[in-house]
JSON list of C-alpha atoms in Angstrom, two decimals:
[
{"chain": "A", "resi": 23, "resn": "UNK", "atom": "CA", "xyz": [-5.55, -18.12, 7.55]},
{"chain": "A", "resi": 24, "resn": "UNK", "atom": "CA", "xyz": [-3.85, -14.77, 6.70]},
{"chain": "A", "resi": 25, "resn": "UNK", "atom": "CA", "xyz": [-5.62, -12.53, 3.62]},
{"chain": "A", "resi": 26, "resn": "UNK", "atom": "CA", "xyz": [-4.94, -9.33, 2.10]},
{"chain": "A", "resi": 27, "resn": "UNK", "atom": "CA", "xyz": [-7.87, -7.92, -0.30]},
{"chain": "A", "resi": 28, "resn": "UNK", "atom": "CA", "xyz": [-7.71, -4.75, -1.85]},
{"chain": "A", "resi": 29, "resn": "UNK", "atom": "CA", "xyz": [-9.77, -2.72, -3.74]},
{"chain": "A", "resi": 30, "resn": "UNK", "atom": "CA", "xyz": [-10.13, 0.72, -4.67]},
{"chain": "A", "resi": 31, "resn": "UNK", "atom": "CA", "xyz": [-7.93, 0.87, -7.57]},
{"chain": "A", "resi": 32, "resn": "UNK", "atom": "CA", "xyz": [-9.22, 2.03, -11.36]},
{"chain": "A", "resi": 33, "resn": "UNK", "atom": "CA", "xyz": [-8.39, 4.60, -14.17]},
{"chain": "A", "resi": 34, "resn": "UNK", "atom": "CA", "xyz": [-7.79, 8.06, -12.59]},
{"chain": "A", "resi": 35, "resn": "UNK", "atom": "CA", "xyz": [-6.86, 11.45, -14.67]},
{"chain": "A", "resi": 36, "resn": "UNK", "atom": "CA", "xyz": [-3.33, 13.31, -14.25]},
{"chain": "A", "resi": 37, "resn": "UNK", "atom": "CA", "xyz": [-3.35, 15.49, -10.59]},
{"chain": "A", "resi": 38, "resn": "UNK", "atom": "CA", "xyz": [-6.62, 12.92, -9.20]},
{"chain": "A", "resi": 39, "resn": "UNK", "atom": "CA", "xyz": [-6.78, 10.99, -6.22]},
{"chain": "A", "resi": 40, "resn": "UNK", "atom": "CA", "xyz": [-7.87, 7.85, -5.27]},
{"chain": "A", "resi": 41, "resn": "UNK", "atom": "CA", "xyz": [-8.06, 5.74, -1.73]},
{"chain": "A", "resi": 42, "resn": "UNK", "atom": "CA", "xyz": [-6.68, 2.50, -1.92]},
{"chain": "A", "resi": 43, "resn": "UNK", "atom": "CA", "xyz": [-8.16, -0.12, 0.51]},
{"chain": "A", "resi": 44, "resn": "UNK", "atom": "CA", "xyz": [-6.53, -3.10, 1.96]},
{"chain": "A", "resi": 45, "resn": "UNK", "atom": "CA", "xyz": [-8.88, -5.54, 4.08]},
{"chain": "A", "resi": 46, "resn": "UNK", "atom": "CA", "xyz": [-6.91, -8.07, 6.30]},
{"chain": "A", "resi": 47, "resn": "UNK", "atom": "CA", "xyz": [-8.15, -11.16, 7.69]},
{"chain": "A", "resi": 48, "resn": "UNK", "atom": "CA", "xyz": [-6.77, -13.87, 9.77]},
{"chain": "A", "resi": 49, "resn": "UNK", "atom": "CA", "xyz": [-4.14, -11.90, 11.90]},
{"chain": "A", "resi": 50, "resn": "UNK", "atom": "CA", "xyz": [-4.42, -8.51, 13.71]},
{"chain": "A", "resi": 51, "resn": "UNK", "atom": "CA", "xyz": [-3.47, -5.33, 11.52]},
{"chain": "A", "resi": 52, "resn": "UNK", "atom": "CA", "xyz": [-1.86, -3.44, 14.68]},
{"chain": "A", "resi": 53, "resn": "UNK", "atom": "CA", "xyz": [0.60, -5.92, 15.41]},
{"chain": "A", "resi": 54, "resn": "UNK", "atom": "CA", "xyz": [2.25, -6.28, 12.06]},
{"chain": "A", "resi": 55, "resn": "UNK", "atom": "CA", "xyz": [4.57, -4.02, 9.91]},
{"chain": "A", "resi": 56, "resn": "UNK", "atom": "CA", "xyz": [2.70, -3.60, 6.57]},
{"chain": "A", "resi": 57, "resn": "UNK", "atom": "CA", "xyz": [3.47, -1.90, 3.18]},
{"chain": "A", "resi": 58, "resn": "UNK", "atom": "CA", "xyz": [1.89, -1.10, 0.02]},
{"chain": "A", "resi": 59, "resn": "UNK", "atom": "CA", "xyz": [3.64, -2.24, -3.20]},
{"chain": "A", "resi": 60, "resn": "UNK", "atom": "CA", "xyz": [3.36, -1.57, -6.99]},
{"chain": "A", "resi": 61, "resn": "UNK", "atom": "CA", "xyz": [4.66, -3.33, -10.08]},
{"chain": "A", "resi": 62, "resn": "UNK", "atom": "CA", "xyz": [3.94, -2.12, -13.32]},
{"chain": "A", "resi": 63, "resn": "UNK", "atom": "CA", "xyz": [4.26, -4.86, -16.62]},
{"chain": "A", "resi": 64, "resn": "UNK", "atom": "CA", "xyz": [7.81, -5.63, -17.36]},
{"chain": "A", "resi": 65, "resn": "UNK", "atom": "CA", "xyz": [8.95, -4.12, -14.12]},
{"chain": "A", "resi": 66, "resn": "UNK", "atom": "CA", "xyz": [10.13, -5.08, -11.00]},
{"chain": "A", "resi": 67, "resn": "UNK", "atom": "CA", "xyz": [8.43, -4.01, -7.49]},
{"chain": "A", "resi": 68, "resn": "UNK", "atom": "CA", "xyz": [8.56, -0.76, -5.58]},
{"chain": "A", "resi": 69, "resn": "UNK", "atom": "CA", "xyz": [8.09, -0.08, -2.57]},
{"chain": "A", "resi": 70, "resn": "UNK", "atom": "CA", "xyz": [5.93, 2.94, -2.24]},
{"chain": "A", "resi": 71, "resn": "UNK", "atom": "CA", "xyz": [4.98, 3.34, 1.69]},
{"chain": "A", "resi": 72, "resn": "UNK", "atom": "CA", "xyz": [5.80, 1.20, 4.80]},
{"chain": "A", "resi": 73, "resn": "UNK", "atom": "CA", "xyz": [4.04, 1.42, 8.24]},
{"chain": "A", "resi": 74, "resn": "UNK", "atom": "CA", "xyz": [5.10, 0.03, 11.32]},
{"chain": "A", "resi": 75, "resn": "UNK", "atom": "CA", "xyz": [3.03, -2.17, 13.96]},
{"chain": "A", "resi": 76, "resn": "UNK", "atom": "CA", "xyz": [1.56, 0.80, 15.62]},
{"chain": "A", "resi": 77, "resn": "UNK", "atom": "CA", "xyz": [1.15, 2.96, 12.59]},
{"chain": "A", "resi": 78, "resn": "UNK", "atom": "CA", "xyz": [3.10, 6.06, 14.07]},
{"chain": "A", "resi": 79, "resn": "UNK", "atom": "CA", "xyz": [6.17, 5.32, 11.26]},
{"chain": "A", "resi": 80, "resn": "UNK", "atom": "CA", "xyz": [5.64, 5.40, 8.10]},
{"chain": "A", "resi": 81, "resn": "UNK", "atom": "CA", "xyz": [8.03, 5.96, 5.43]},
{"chain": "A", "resi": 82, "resn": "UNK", "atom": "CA", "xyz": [7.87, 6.34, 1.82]},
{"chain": "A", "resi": 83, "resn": "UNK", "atom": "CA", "xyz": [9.82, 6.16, -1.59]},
{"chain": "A", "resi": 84, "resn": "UNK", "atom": "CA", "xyz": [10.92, 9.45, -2.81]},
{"chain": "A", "resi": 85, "resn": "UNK", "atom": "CA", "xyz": [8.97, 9.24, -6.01]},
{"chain": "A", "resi": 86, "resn": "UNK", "atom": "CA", "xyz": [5.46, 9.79, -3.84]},
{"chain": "A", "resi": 87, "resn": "UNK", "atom": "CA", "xyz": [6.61, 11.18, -1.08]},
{"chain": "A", "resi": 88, "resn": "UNK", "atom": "CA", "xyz": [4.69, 14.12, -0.43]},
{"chain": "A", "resi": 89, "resn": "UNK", "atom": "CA", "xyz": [1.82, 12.79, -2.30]},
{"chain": "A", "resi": 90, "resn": "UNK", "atom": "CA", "xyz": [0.71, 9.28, -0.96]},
{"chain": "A", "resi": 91, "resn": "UNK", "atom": "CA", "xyz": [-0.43, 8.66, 2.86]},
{"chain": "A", "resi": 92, "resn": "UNK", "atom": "CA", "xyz": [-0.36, 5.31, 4.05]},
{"chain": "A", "resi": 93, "resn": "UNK", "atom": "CA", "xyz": [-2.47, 4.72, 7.27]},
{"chain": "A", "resi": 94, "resn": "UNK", "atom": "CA", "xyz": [-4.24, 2.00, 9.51]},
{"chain": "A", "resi": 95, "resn": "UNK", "atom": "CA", "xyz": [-7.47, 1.81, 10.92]},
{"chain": "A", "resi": 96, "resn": "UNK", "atom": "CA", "xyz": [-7.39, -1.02, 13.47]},
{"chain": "A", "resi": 97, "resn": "UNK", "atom": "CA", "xyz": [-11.33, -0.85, 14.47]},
{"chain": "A", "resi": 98, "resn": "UNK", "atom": "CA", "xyz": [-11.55, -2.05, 10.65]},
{"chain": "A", "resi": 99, "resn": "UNK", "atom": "CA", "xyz": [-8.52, -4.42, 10.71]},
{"chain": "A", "resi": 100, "resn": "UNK", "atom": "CA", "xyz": [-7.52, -2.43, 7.39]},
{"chain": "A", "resi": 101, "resn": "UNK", "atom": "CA", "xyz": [-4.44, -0.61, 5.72]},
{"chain": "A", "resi": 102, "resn": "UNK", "atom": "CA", "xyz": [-4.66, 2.39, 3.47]},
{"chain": "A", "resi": 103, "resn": "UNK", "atom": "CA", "xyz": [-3.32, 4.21, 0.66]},
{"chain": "A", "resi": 104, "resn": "UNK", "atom": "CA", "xyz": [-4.46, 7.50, 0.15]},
{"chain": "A", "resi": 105, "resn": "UNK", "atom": "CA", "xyz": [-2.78, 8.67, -3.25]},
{"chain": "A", "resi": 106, "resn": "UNK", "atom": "CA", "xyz": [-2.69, 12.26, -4.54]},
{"chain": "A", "resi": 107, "resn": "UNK", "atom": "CA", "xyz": [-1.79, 14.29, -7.84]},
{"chain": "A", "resi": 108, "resn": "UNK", "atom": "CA", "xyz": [-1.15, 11.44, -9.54]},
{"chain": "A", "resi": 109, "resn": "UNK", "atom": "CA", "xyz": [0.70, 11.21, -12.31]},
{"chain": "A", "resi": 110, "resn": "UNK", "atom": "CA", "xyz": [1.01, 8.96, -15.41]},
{"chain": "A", "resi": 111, "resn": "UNK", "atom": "CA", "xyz": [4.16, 7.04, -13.85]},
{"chain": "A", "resi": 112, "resn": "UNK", "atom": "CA", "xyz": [2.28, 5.99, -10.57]},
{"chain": "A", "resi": 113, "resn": "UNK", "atom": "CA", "xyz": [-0.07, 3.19, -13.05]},
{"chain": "A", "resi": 114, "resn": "UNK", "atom": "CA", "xyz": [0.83, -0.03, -11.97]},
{"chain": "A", "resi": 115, "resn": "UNK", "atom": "CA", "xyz": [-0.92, -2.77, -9.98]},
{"chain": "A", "resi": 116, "resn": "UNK", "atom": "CA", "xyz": [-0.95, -1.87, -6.15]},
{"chain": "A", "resi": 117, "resn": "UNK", "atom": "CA", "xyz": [-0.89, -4.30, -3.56]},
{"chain": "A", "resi": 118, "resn": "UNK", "atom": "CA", "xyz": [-0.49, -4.40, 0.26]},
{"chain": "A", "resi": 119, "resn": "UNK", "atom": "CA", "xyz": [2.01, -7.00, 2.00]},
{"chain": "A", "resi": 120, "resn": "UNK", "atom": "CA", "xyz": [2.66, -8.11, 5.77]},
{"chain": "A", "resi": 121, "resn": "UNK", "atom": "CA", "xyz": [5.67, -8.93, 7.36]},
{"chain": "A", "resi": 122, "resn": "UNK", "atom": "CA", "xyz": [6.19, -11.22, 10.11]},
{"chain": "A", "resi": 123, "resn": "UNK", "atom": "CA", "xyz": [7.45, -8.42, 12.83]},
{"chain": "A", "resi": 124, "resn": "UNK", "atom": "CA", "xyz": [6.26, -5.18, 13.90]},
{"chain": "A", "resi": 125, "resn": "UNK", "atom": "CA", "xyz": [8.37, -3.07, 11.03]},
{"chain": "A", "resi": 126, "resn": "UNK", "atom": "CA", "xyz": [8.16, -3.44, 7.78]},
{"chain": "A", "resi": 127, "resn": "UNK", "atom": "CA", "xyz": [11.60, -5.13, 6.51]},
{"chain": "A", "resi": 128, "resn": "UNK", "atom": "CA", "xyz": [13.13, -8.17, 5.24]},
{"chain": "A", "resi": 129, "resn": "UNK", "atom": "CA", "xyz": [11.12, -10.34, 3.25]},
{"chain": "A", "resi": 130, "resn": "UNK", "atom": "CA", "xyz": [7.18, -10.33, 3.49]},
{"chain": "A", "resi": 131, "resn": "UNK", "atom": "CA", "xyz": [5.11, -13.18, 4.80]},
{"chain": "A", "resi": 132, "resn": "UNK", "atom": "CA", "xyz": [1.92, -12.52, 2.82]},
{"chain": "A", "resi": 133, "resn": "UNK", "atom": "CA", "xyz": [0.65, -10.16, 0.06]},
{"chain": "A", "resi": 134, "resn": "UNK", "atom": "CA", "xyz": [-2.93, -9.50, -1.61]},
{"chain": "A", "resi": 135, "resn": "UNK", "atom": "CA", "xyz": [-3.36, -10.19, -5.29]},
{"chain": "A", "resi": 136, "resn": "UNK", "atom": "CA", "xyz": [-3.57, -6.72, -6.17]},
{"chain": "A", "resi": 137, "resn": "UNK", "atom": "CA", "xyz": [-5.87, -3.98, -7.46]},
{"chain": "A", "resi": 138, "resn": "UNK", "atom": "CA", "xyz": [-5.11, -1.83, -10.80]},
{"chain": "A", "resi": 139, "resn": "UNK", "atom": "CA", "xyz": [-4.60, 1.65, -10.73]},
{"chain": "A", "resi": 140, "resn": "UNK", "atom": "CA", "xyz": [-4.47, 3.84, -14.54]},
{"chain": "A", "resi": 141, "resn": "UNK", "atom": "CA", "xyz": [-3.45, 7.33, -14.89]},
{"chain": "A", "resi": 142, "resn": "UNK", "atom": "CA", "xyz": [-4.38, 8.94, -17.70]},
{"chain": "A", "resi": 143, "resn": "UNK", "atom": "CA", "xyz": [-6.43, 11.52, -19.43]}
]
């Protein structure tokens, strides 16, 4: 069956980095639109970063544009987040999603449980 596991997350100072990690099973990365999601307590979800099936398109939300990269390496059948400066705005819980065609739109078909990110000094 279809799983999303990520990892990588944790607490991070103001203008750090980290590399989010998102291991799928159960389906094959390169033929699936994915994106990388956030939702902080109280709040609803944004979308930070899509990626199309062949990982030449990705797009991003203006808030981290510029600063996160989202990427797939299909010899590992996983999806990445690469996340610089961050700032105190960007903690939330992160978590990767897959959609049932080769872009990433309309409604997702299967997301990961999560993995915490903190910014702060």
């Amino acid at each position: 069956q279809v799983q999303l596991v990520e990892s990588g997350g944790g607490l991070v100072q103001p203008g750090g980095s980290l590399k989010l990690s998102c291991q799928a099973s159960g389906f094959t990365l390169s033929a699936y639109g994915m994106a990388w999601g956030r939702q902080a307590p109280g709040k609803g979800i944004d979308w930070v970063a899509l990626i199309n099936d062949r990982g030449d398109r990705p797009a991003y939300s203006e808030p981290v544009k510029g600063r996160f990269t989202i990427s797939k390496d299909t010899t590992k059948n996983t999806l990445f987040l690469q996340m610089d400066n961050l700032r105190p705005e960007d903690t939330a819980k992160y978590f990767c999603a897959k959609y049932p065609g080769t872009y990433a739109g309309g409604h997702y078909d299967a997301r990961g449980q999560g993995t915490q990110v903190t910014v702060s000094s």
